[in-house]
Tab-separated table of C-alpha atoms in Angstrom:
chain	number	residue	atom	x	y	z
O	19	MET	CA	-11.355	-0.084	35.126
O	20	VAL	CA	-10.054	1.441	31.900
O	21	GLU	CA	-6.320	2.060	32.057
O	22	PRO	CA	-5.601	5.781	31.444
O	23	SER	CA	-3.530	6.757	28.442
O	24	LEU	CA	-0.152	7.712	29.823
O	25	PRO	CA	2.031	10.413	28.374
O	26	ALA	CA	5.002	8.091	28.035
O	27	PRO	CA	5.724	7.750	24.307
O	28	THR	CA	5.897	4.562	22.353
O	29	LEU	CA	9.363	3.647	21.186
O	30	GLU	CA	8.463	4.837	17.694
O	31	SER	CA	7.431	8.292	18.866
O	32	ALA	CA	10.122	8.869	21.488
O	33	GLY	CA	13.445	10.514	20.726
O	34	PRO	CA	14.569	13.318	18.490
O	35	PRO	CA	11.713	15.020	16.600
O	36	ALA	CA	11.286	14.233	12.954
O	37	HIS	CA	8.610	15.579	10.670
O	38	PRO	CA	8.398	13.671	7.358
O	39	VAL	CA	5.782	14.920	4.939
O	40	PHE	CA	2.623	12.852	4.778
O	41	ASP	CA	1.830	12.326	1.130
O	42	ARG	CA	-1.846	11.352	1.437
O	43	ARG	CA	-2.429	10.585	-2.262
O	44	ARG	CA	0.631	8.407	-2.600
O	45	ALA	CA	0.061	6.675	0.683
O	46	TRP	CA	-3.492	5.637	-0.313
O	47	LEU	CA	-2.319	4.460	-3.747
O	48	ILE	CA	0.261	2.203	-2.005
O	49	THR	CA	-2.507	1.012	0.332
O	50	ALA	CA	-4.659	-0.013	-2.635
O	51	LEU	CA	-1.820	-1.916	-4.163
O	52	ILE	CA	-1.080	-3.710	-0.885
O	53	VAL	CA	-4.740	-4.534	-0.366
O	54	THR	CA	-4.711	-6.149	-3.856
O	55	PHE	CA	-1.467	-7.941	-2.930
O	56	MET	CA	-3.182	-9.437	0.132
O	57	LEU	CA	-6.237	-10.362	-1.955
O	58	VAL	CA	-4.082	-12.490	-4.284
O	59	ASN	CA	-2.166	-13.848	-1.343
O	60	TYR	CA	-5.258	-15.227	0.409
O	61	ALA	CA	-6.743	-16.507	-2.886
O	62	ASP	CA	-3.509	-18.479	-3.345
O	63	LYS	CA	-3.876	-19.986	0.087
O	64	ALA	CA	-7.597	-20.819	-0.362
O	65	VAL	CA	-7.485	-22.431	-3.789
O	66	LEU	CA	-6.375	-25.860	-2.478
O	67	GLY	CA	-9.221	-26.067	0.006
O	68	LEU	CA	-11.787	-24.936	-2.602
O	69	ALA	CA	-10.475	-27.668	-4.938
O	70	ALA	CA	-10.082	-30.275	-2.192
O	71	VAL	CA	-12.936	-32.553	-3.143
O	72	PRO	CA	-12.196	-32.818	-6.899
O	73	ILE	CA	-8.428	-33.167	-6.233
O	74	MET	CA	-9.017	-35.973	-3.662
O	75	ASP	CA	-11.418	-37.718	-5.995
O	76	GLU	CA	-9.141	-37.481	-9.080
O	77	LEU	CA	-5.891	-38.482	-7.328
O	78	GLY	CA	-7.548	-40.972	-4.975
O	79	ILE	CA	-5.840	-39.638	-1.862
O	80	SER	CA	-6.883	-40.009	1.789
O	81	ASN	CA	-7.816	-37.277	4.254
O	82	SER	CA	-4.430	-37.596	5.909
O	83	THR	CA	-2.592	-37.278	2.619
O	84	TYR	CA	-4.628	-34.193	1.722
O	85	GLY	CA	-3.940	-32.812	5.166
O	86	LEU	CA	-0.173	-33.384	4.560
O	87	ILE	CA	-0.398	-31.542	1.201
O	88	SER	CA	-2.168	-28.689	2.891
O	89	SER	CA	0.312	-28.535	5.798
O	90	SER	CA	3.274	-28.574	3.437
O	91	PHE	CA	2.370	-24.963	2.615
O	92	ALA	CA	3.504	-24.036	6.141
O	93	LEU	CA	6.699	-26.070	6.125
O	94	LEU	CA	8.885	-23.074	5.108
O	95	PHE	CA	6.247	-20.419	5.725
O	96	SER	CA	7.357	-19.406	9.243
O	97	LEU	CA	11.085	-19.783	8.519
O	98	SER	CA	10.941	-17.523	5.437
O	99	GLY	CA	8.840	-14.999	7.348
O	100	LEU	CA	11.482	-14.953	10.087
O	101	LEU	CA	14.508	-14.641	7.682
O	102	VAL	CA	12.969	-12.049	5.430
O	103	GLY	CA	11.932	-10.026	8.478
O	104	PHE	CA	15.601	-9.529	9.373
O	105	VAL	CA	16.551	-8.933	5.743
O	106	SER	CA	13.965	-6.130	5.556
O	107	ALA	CA	16.230	-3.697	7.390
O	108	ARG	CA	18.669	-3.854	4.440
O	109	VAL	CA	16.450	-4.502	1.401
O	110	SER	CA	13.668	-2.171	0.226
O	111	SER	CA	10.045	-3.221	0.445
O	112	ARG	CA	9.723	-2.661	-3.299
O	113	ILE	CA	12.186	-5.470	-4.066
O	114	LEU	CA	10.854	-7.791	-1.360
O	115	LEU	CA	7.166	-7.583	-2.426
O	116	PHE	CA	8.014	-7.847	-6.064
O	117	THR	CA	10.039	-11.013	-5.494
O	118	MET	CA	7.341	-12.566	-3.390
O	119	ALA	CA	4.540	-11.997	-5.953
O	120	ALA	CA	6.695	-13.296	-8.830
O	121	LEU	CA	7.406	-16.489	-6.878
O	122	TRP	CA	3.704	-16.946	-6.235
O	123	ALA	CA	3.162	-17.148	-9.979
O	124	VAL	CA	5.986	-19.786	-10.327
O	125	ALA	CA	4.599	-21.838	-7.428
O	126	GLN	CA	1.243	-22.458	-9.192
O	127	LEU	CA	2.872	-23.982	-12.264
O	128	PRO	CA	3.864	-27.547	-11.218
O	129	VAL	CA	0.320	-28.980	-11.072
O	130	LEU	CA	-0.439	-27.580	-14.536
O	131	PHE	CA	2.091	-29.952	-15.961
O	132	VAL	CA	2.079	-32.946	-13.607
O	133	ALA	CA	-0.992	-33.478	-11.378
O	134	SER	CA	0.353	-35.599	-8.566
O	135	VAL	CA	0.886	-35.518	-4.866
O	136	PRO	CA	4.635	-34.628	-5.181
O	137	ALA	CA	3.789	-31.777	-7.563
O	138	LEU	CA	1.124	-30.426	-5.240
O	139	ILE	CA	3.548	-30.641	-2.219
O	140	ALA	CA	6.339	-28.946	-4.183
O	141	GLY	CA	4.043	-26.122	-5.356
O	142	ARG	CA	2.633	-25.586	-1.926
O	143	MET	CA	6.089	-25.579	-0.246
O	144	LEU	CA	7.384	-22.951	-2.702
O	145	LEU	CA	4.159	-20.929	-2.248
O	146	GLY	CA	4.465	-21.092	1.497
O	147	ALA	CA	8.097	-19.949	1.417
O	148	ALA	CA	7.119	-17.029	-0.834
O	149	GLU	CA	4.024	-16.070	1.161
O	150	GLY	CA	5.495	-16.463	4.652
O	151	PRO	CA	6.733	-12.857	4.771
O	152	ALA	CA	3.807	-11.455	2.844
O	153	ALA	CA	1.492	-10.145	5.616
O	154	SER	CA	4.340	-8.787	7.854
O	155	MET	CA	6.388	-7.226	5.010
O	156	SER	CA	3.386	-5.691	3.297
O	157	MET	CA	2.353	-4.167	6.656
O	158	HIS	CA	5.953	-2.966	7.159
O	159	ALA	CA	5.815	-1.359	3.689
O	160	LEU	CA	2.436	0.242	4.466
O	161	TYR	CA	3.688	1.646	7.774
O	162	LYS	CA	6.473	3.511	5.852
O	163	TRP	CA	3.645	5.684	4.380
O	164	PHE	CA	1.616	6.543	7.465
O	165	PRO	CA	2.484	8.114	10.871
O	166	GLU	CA	1.814	6.117	14.022
O	167	ASP	CA	-1.531	7.749	14.768
O	168	ARG	CA	-2.979	7.152	11.307
O	169	ARG	CA	-2.367	3.481	10.891
O	170	GLY	CA	-5.641	2.044	12.158
O	171	LEU	CA	-7.662	2.179	8.906
O	172	PRO	CA	-4.722	1.372	6.537
O	173	SER	CA	-3.833	-1.639	8.707
O	174	ALA	CA	-7.473	-2.820	8.683
O	175	LEU	CA	-7.573	-2.367	4.903
O	176	GLN	CA	-4.347	-4.345	4.480
O	177	ILE	CA	-5.771	-7.222	6.447
O	178	SER	CA	-9.124	-6.867	4.673
O	179	GLY	CA	-7.339	-8.163	1.569
O	180	ALA	CA	-7.784	-11.577	3.207
O	181	ALA	CA	-11.500	-11.107	3.538
O	182	LEU	CA	-11.769	-9.699	0.043
O	183	GLY	CA	-9.630	-12.596	-1.193
O	184	MET	CA	-12.230	-15.011	0.017
O	185	LEU	CA	-15.245	-12.814	-0.754
O	186	ILE	CA	-14.184	-12.416	-4.355
O	187	ALA	CA	-11.991	-15.501	-4.883
O	188	ALA	CA	-14.292	-18.128	-3.417
O	189	PRO	CA	-17.082	-17.763	-5.978
O	190	VAL	CA	-14.747	-16.989	-8.855
O	191	LEU	CA	-12.385	-19.881	-8.217
O	192	THR	CA	-15.287	-22.224	-7.473
O	193	TRP	CA	-16.793	-21.282	-10.909
O	194	LEU	CA	-13.418	-21.980	-12.596
O	195	ILE	CA	-13.069	-25.302	-10.760
O	196	THR	CA	-16.614	-26.403	-11.513
O	197	ASP	CA	-16.775	-25.313	-15.203
O	198	PHE	CA	-13.177	-25.601	-16.362
O	199	GLY	CA	-11.486	-27.977	-13.978
O	200	TRP	CA	-9.433	-27.357	-10.828
O	201	ARG	CA	-6.216	-26.689	-12.768
O	202	SER	CA	-7.750	-23.557	-14.312
O	203	ALA	CA	-7.923	-21.945	-10.863
O	204	PHE	CA	-4.198	-22.425	-10.371
O	205	ALA	CA	-3.480	-20.986	-13.774
O	206	ALA	CA	-5.629	-17.893	-13.091
O	207	LEU	CA	-3.803	-17.227	-9.833
O	208	ALA	CA	-0.434	-17.485	-11.547
O	209	ALA	CA	-1.514	-14.855	-14.056
O	210	ALA	CA	-2.833	-12.579	-11.288
O	211	SER	CA	0.384	-12.819	-9.215
O	212	LEU	CA	2.566	-12.029	-12.242
O	213	THR	CA	0.418	-9.052	-13.181
O	214	TRP	CA	0.611	-7.567	-9.677
O	215	SER	CA	4.339	-7.995	-9.479
O	216	LEU	CA	4.881	-5.986	-12.712
O	217	VAL	CA	2.550	-3.148	-11.527
O	218	TRP	CA	4.259	-2.954	-8.172
O	219	TRP	CA	7.723	-2.832	-9.686
O	220	ARG	CA	6.689	0.205	-11.624
O	221	THR	CA	4.713	1.896	-8.896
O	222	GLY	CA	5.736	0.716	-5.382
O	223	HIS	CA	8.392	2.710	-3.509
O	224	ASP	CA	9.333	3.059	0.196
O	225	GLY	CA	7.630	5.872	2.164
O	226	PRO	CA	9.016	8.604	4.411
O	227	TYR	CA	8.294	6.796	7.741
O	228	GLY	CA	10.770	3.963	7.266
O	229	ALA	CA	13.991	3.622	9.225
O	230	GLU	CA	16.096	4.326	6.171
O	231	HIS	CA	14.471	7.725	5.870
O	232	THR	CA	14.879	8.590	9.535
O	233	ARG	CA	18.599	7.723	9.268
O	234	ALA	CA	18.813	10.076	6.312
O	235	ARG	CA	17.337	12.851	8.434
O	236	GLY	CA	20.352	12.626	10.744
O	237	ALA	CA	19.294	10.397	13.720
O	238	ARG	CA	22.492	8.594	14.830
O	239	PRO	CA	23.001	5.871	17.396
O	240	PRO	CA	25.179	6.589	20.512
O	241	ALA	CA	28.732	5.559	19.838
O	242	GLY	CA	29.734	2.231	21.272
O	243	THR	CA	26.253	1.227	22.428
O	244	ALA	CA	23.327	-0.766	21.113
O	245	ASP	CA	20.785	1.701	19.741
O	246	ALA	CA	17.646	1.826	21.786
O	247	GLY	CA	14.715	3.919	20.778
O	248	PRO	CA	13.325	5.298	17.528
O	249	ALA	CA	14.763	6.694	14.341
O	250	GLY	CA	17.710	4.479	13.561
O	251	GLN	CA	18.238	3.150	17.132
O	252	ARG	CA	18.166	-0.398	18.347
O	253	LEU	CA	17.317	-2.490	21.361
O	254	PRO	CA	18.467	-6.070	22.052
O	255	TYR	CA	16.054	-8.450	20.372
O	256	ARG	CA	15.775	-10.465	23.579
O	257	ARG	CA	14.284	-7.429	25.335
O	258	LEU	CA	11.889	-6.697	22.447
O	259	LEU	CA	10.706	-10.262	21.940
O	260	LEU	CA	10.220	-11.172	25.613
O	261	ASN	CA	8.079	-8.302	26.685
O	262	GLY	CA	4.436	-8.963	27.384
O	263	THR	CA	3.066	-6.931	24.523
O	264	VAL	CA	4.997	-8.808	21.808
O	265	LEU	CA	4.352	-12.203	23.431
O	266	GLY	CA	0.634	-11.391	23.744
O	267	SER	CA	0.597	-10.271	20.087
O	268	ILE	CA	2.157	-13.553	19.103
O	269	ALA	CA	-0.471	-15.477	21.145
O	270	ALA	CA	-3.305	-13.545	19.481
O	271	ALA	CA	-1.836	-14.192	16.054
O	272	PHE	CA	-1.420	-17.904	16.860
O	273	GLY	CA	-5.046	-18.331	17.912
O	274	ALA	CA	-6.407	-16.403	14.926
O	275	SER	CA	-4.142	-18.176	12.539
O	276	TRP	CA	-5.300	-21.555	13.825
O	277	ALA	CA	-8.861	-20.708	12.787
O	278	MET	CA	-7.633	-19.401	9.422
O	279	ALA	CA	-5.556	-22.464	8.645
O	280	LEU	CA	-8.515	-24.744	9.498
O	281	SER	CA	-10.783	-22.585	7.331
O	282	HIS	CA	-8.489	-22.668	4.327
O	283	ALA	CA	-7.788	-26.359	4.468
O	284	TRP	CA	-10.998	-27.953	5.653
O	285	LEU	CA	-14.015	-25.606	5.838
O	286	PRO	CA	-15.056	-26.100	2.171
O	287	ALA	CA	-14.873	-29.909	2.539
O	288	TYR	CA	-16.782	-29.706	5.852
O	289	LEU	CA	-19.607	-27.709	4.291
O	290	ARG	CA	-19.861	-30.089	1.383
O	291	THR	CA	-19.580	-33.417	3.134
O	292	GLN	CA	-21.070	-32.691	6.553
O	293	LEU	CA	-23.668	-29.938	5.776
O	294	HIS	CA	-24.314	-31.317	2.294
O	295	MET	CA	-23.982	-27.989	0.542
O	296	THR	CA	-23.398	-27.777	-3.244
O	297	PRO	CA	-20.058	-26.275	-4.394
O	298	GLY	CA	-21.877	-23.017	-5.201
O	299	THR	CA	-23.660	-22.820	-1.913
O	300	ALA	CA	-20.461	-23.576	0.025
O	301	ALA	CA	-18.672	-20.823	-1.884
O	302	THR	CA	-21.478	-18.409	-1.150
O	303	PHE	CA	-21.362	-19.154	2.576
O	304	ILE	CA	-17.602	-18.772	2.633
O	305	SER	CA	-18.144	-15.363	0.988
O	306	VAL	CA	-20.625	-14.536	3.743
O	307	ILE	CA	-18.015	-15.311	6.373
O	308	SER	CA	-15.554	-13.136	4.459
O	309	ALA	CA	-18.052	-10.283	4.238
O	310	PHE	CA	-18.564	-10.481	8.021
O	311	SER	CA	-14.762	-10.306	8.518
O	312	LEU	CA	-14.579	-7.403	6.088
O	313	VAL	CA	-17.278	-5.447	7.982
O	314	LEU	CA	-15.387	-5.973	11.226
O	315	LEU	CA	-12.062	-4.930	9.659
O	316	LEU	CA	-13.389	-1.762	8.139
O	317	SER	CA	-15.237	-0.627	11.272
O	318	VAL	CA	-13.677	-1.822	14.453
O	319	PRO	CA	-9.932	-0.868	13.994
O	320	ALA	CA	-10.884	2.617	12.699
O	321	LEU	CA	-13.195	3.144	15.640
O	322	LEU	CA	-10.593	1.965	18.057
O	323	ASP	CA	-7.967	4.214	16.499
O	324	ARG	CA	-10.300	7.183	16.924
O	325	LEU	CA	-10.802	6.281	20.628
O	326	HIS	CA	-7.042	6.073	21.013
O	327	ARG	CA	-6.623	9.543	19.620
O	328	ARG	CA	-9.199	10.676	22.204
O	329	GLY	CA	-7.175	9.283	25.126
O	330	LEU	CA	-7.990	5.550	25.349
O	331	SER	CA	-4.834	3.593	26.059
O	332	ARG	CA	-3.342	1.171	23.492
O	333	ARG	CA	-4.038	-1.691	25.874
O	334	TRP	CA	-7.830	-1.048	25.601
O	335	SER	CA	-7.889	0.267	22.022
O	336	SER	CA	-5.680	-2.556	20.501
O	337	GLY	CA	-4.634	-5.195	23.087
O	338	ALA	CA	-7.799	-6.207	24.842
O	339	PRO	CA	-10.016	-6.193	21.689
O	340	GLN	CA	-7.778	-8.745	19.896
O	341	GLY	CA	-7.796	-11.025	22.978
O	342	ILE	CA	-11.595	-10.769	23.210
O	343	ALA	CA	-12.006	-11.427	19.441
O	344	VAL	CA	-9.942	-14.680	19.546
O	345	THR	CA	-11.632	-15.849	22.758
O	346	VAL	CA	-15.117	-15.293	21.374
O	347	ALA	CA	-14.248	-17.026	18.115
O	348	GLY	CA	-12.913	-19.960	20.114
O	349	LEU	CA	-16.059	-20.240	22.144
O	350	ALA	CA	-18.145	-20.191	18.940
O	351	MET	CA	-15.882	-22.938	17.521
O	352	ALA	CA	-16.603	-25.085	20.614
O	353	ALA	CA	-20.381	-24.565	20.367
O	354	PHE	CA	-21.275	-24.946	16.688
O	355	PRO	CA	-20.796	-28.750	16.327
O	356	PHE	CA	-23.614	-29.200	18.865
O	357	ALA	CA	-25.960	-26.480	17.626
O	358	ASP	CA	-29.013	-26.843	15.377
O	359	SER	CA	-28.660	-26.061	11.670
O	360	GLY	CA	-29.676	-22.404	11.830
O	361	THR	CA	-27.647	-21.515	14.865
O	362	ARG	CA	-24.748	-23.552	13.549
O	363	LEU	CA	-24.338	-21.282	10.510
O	364	VAL	CA	-24.258	-18.169	12.762
O	365	LEU	CA	-21.672	-19.749	15.055
O	366	LEU	CA	-19.595	-20.942	12.044
O	367	THR	CA	-19.529	-17.335	10.867
O	368	VAL	CA	-18.324	-16.050	14.237
O	369	ALA	CA	-15.772	-18.910	14.643
O	370	PHE	CA	-14.145	-18.422	11.224
O	371	GLY	CA	-14.731	-14.677	10.772
O	372	GLY	CA	-14.823	-13.050	14.228
O	373	HIS	CA	-11.122	-13.230	14.843
O	374	ALA	CA	-10.354	-11.049	11.757
O	375	ILE	CA	-9.625	-7.830	13.664
O	376	THR	CA	-6.744	-9.579	15.506
O	377	PHE	CA	-4.435	-9.312	12.501
O	378	PRO	CA	-4.203	-5.488	12.117
O	379	LEU	CA	-4.365	-5.022	15.918
O	380	HIS	CA	-1.497	-7.375	16.699
O	381	TYR	CA	0.798	-5.538	14.309
O	382	MET	CA	-0.224	-2.181	15.865
O	383	THR	CA	0.479	-3.388	19.443
O	384	ALA	CA	3.823	-4.922	18.436
O	385	SER	CA	4.786	-1.761	16.563
O	386	ALA	CA	4.093	0.396	19.609
O	387	VAL	CA	7.047	-1.114	21.479
O	388	VAL	CA	9.531	-1.624	18.537
O	389	PRO	CA	11.863	0.988	16.978
O	390	PRO	CA	11.253	1.447	13.246
O	391	LEU	CA	14.698	0.079	12.304
O	392	GLN	CA	13.787	-3.307	13.975
O	393	ARG	CA	10.032	-3.289	13.120
O	394	GLY	CA	10.424	-5.538	10.036
O	395	ALA	CA	12.445	-8.092	11.923
O	396	VAL	CA	10.032	-8.185	14.880
O	397	PHE	CA	7.068	-8.373	12.487
O	398	GLY	CA	8.781	-11.286	10.862
O	399	VAL	CA	9.230	-13.092	14.232
O	400	VAL	CA	5.594	-12.414	15.227
O	401	ALA	CA	4.384	-13.693	11.839
O	402	ALA	CA	6.653	-16.744	11.878
O	403	THR	CA	5.606	-17.878	15.348
O	404	GLY	CA	2.024	-16.721	15.075
O	405	THR	CA	1.403	-18.618	11.849
O	406	LEU	CA	2.771	-22.025	12.916
O	407	PRO	CA	-0.818	-23.332	13.080
O	408	GLY	CA	-0.671	-23.552	9.307
O	409	LEU	CA	1.856	-26.358	9.694
O	410	ILE	CA	-0.076	-28.163	12.461
O	411	ALA	CA	-3.898	-27.736	12.075
O	412	PRO	CA	-4.513	-29.101	8.515
O	413	TYR	CA	-2.510	-32.326	8.958
O	414	LEU	CA	-3.818	-32.872	12.543
O	415	THR	CA	-7.463	-32.484	11.321
O	416	GLY	CA	-6.855	-34.970	8.469
O	417	HIS	CA	-5.371	-37.485	10.978
O	418	LEU	CA	-8.328	-37.048	13.328
O	419	LEU	CA	-10.741	-37.637	10.393
O	420	ASP	CA	-9.013	-40.850	9.395
O	421	SER	CA	-8.698	-42.171	12.972
O	422	ALA	CA	-12.136	-41.272	14.286
O	423	SER	CA	-15.152	-43.653	14.189
O	424	SER	CA	-16.801	-41.288	11.684
O	425	GLN	CA	-15.994	-38.139	9.782
O	426	SER	CA	-18.539	-36.313	11.928
O	427	ALA	CA	-16.718	-37.378	15.082
O	428	GLY	CA	-13.366	-36.432	13.575
O	429	TYR	CA	-14.532	-32.904	12.712
O	430	THR	CA	-16.004	-32.498	16.160
O	431	ALA	CA	-12.698	-33.471	17.790
O	432	SER	CA	-10.855	-31.060	15.550
O	433	PHE	CA	-13.148	-28.192	16.296
O	434	LEU	CA	-13.035	-28.758	20.082
O	435	LEU	CA	-9.238	-28.860	20.025
O	436	SER	CA	-9.201	-25.697	17.940
O	437	ALA	CA	-11.505	-24.029	20.421
O	438	ALA	CA	-9.261	-24.889	23.284
O	439	VAL	CA	-6.185	-23.480	21.518
O	440	MET	CA	-8.028	-20.270	20.444
O	441	THR	CA	-9.538	-19.565	23.851
O	442	ALA	CA	-6.235	-20.053	25.620
O	443	CYS	CA	-4.455	-17.734	23.183
O	444	GLY	CA	-7.154	-15.089	23.476
O	445	LEU	CA	-6.902	-14.999	27.271
O	446	VAL	CA	-3.055	-14.742	27.141
O	447	ALA	CA	-3.369	-11.802	24.725
O	448	PHE	CA	-5.972	-10.082	26.876
O	449	VAL	CA	-3.755	-10.268	29.990
O	450	ALA	CA	-0.283	-9.709	28.475
O	451	ILE	CA	-0.675	-6.905	25.958
O	452	ARG	CA	0.052	-3.553	27.647
O	453	PRO	CA	1.899	-1.325	25.142
O	454	GLU	CA	2.191	1.815	27.297
O	455	ARG	CA	3.665	-0.107	30.177
O	456	ASP	CA	6.142	-2.141	28.099
O	457	ALA	CA	7.171	0.892	25.938
O	458	ARG	CA	7.853	2.851	29.109
O	459	ARG	CA	9.987	0.074	30.523
O	460	LEU	CA	11.974	-0.234	27.308
O	461	VAL	CA	12.404	3.524	26.862
O	462	THR	CA	13.778	3.857	30.393
O	463	ALA	CA	16.379	1.262	29.508
O	464	VAL	CA	17.605	3.309	26.515
O	465	PRO	CA	21.009	4.922	27.098
O	466	ALA	CA	20.817	8.648	26.894
O	467	GLU	CA	22.209	10.066	23.653
O	468	PRO	CA	25.296	12.265	24.375
O	469	SER	CA	24.742	15.936	24.011
O	470	ARG	CA	26.363	17.676	21.053
């Protein structure tokens, strides 16, 4: 039975009324910049996988060593995402996003001067540290420009930068790698990151729906208490992080990120070595997967947001869909190693593209139970824990490939393990995410503000 939408407000909408002006034109300009930011972000992540075969051939490295290089990206990724999330309450999104993009450019430089395993690891570690907060902080910046009931499409567009990154970057970077050598792809991404950072510094500003603006409008915390609620108020982080909606959002992010990490690190090599695709054909197929993700991102969250405005609860308009998406992708992951060639391509597309809607939806469900002042920090925690697969999946897959009786057997073991992780995470998300219930529980724990 569909859970009815209850009148109890989310933490963001409860409390003293505030009516910031929605600047539609500026909001969509910022959205376009953030989509471009995410496009470059995911191209940065994907370039190593696209160049995996020539890099391994030139440097003579094993699958395990390549897996270690790929996993090194995630070594500081989660930690930096967590730390910057807490810093975001005190530092503007303009400064944070500019700094990240500038560091992306610097991170691509080591391999242009010294092509070696240590240089690759150093570059990927710096890139991971600079990209760890990217998704959560750019979403936090985006939310400052849109009210709570208008975030479905902007959130989907922000995440669609990932799909666009692969849709556009896969063929372009593959062309650079094939015709000009793999180093040229790293150089191109350094230039793109630097260009974006300069444009953002001139154009990007914080919007009217951030906590700093609500504070300026006069919302003050009760004296002598921890703020609880919206507009400049706080709740203990233990209460925020241990409610079912945030834990379920983390589980959904973890399952979807496992598939994404596997895709970035090993899917291009799998297509070339196991399905015997040419570099161009593999890039085209990866673009097909990205196009499928993009279609889902541009249609499903906007539809769900419309249903929510018509009365469907957040559990069913945001929570259950992300759990279902990760579960279905996990089941496809389990099935495609045993399917025939035609069916395998369809299942591959679902396994590596069907989870895409999870990313905008898990931010929306977490945001529904978090005060704006603490949103960046909680987004950082969700991103940090939800993206840990980037540290585990690439190296584990490389180890399985080197220890299995054949590469085919190693890939099958990796895909089955991934399927188990994704299915379990999807089921947890489906059961645990209940934003109306958890927001109501947290709001009732808020001390009443003294009358004036």
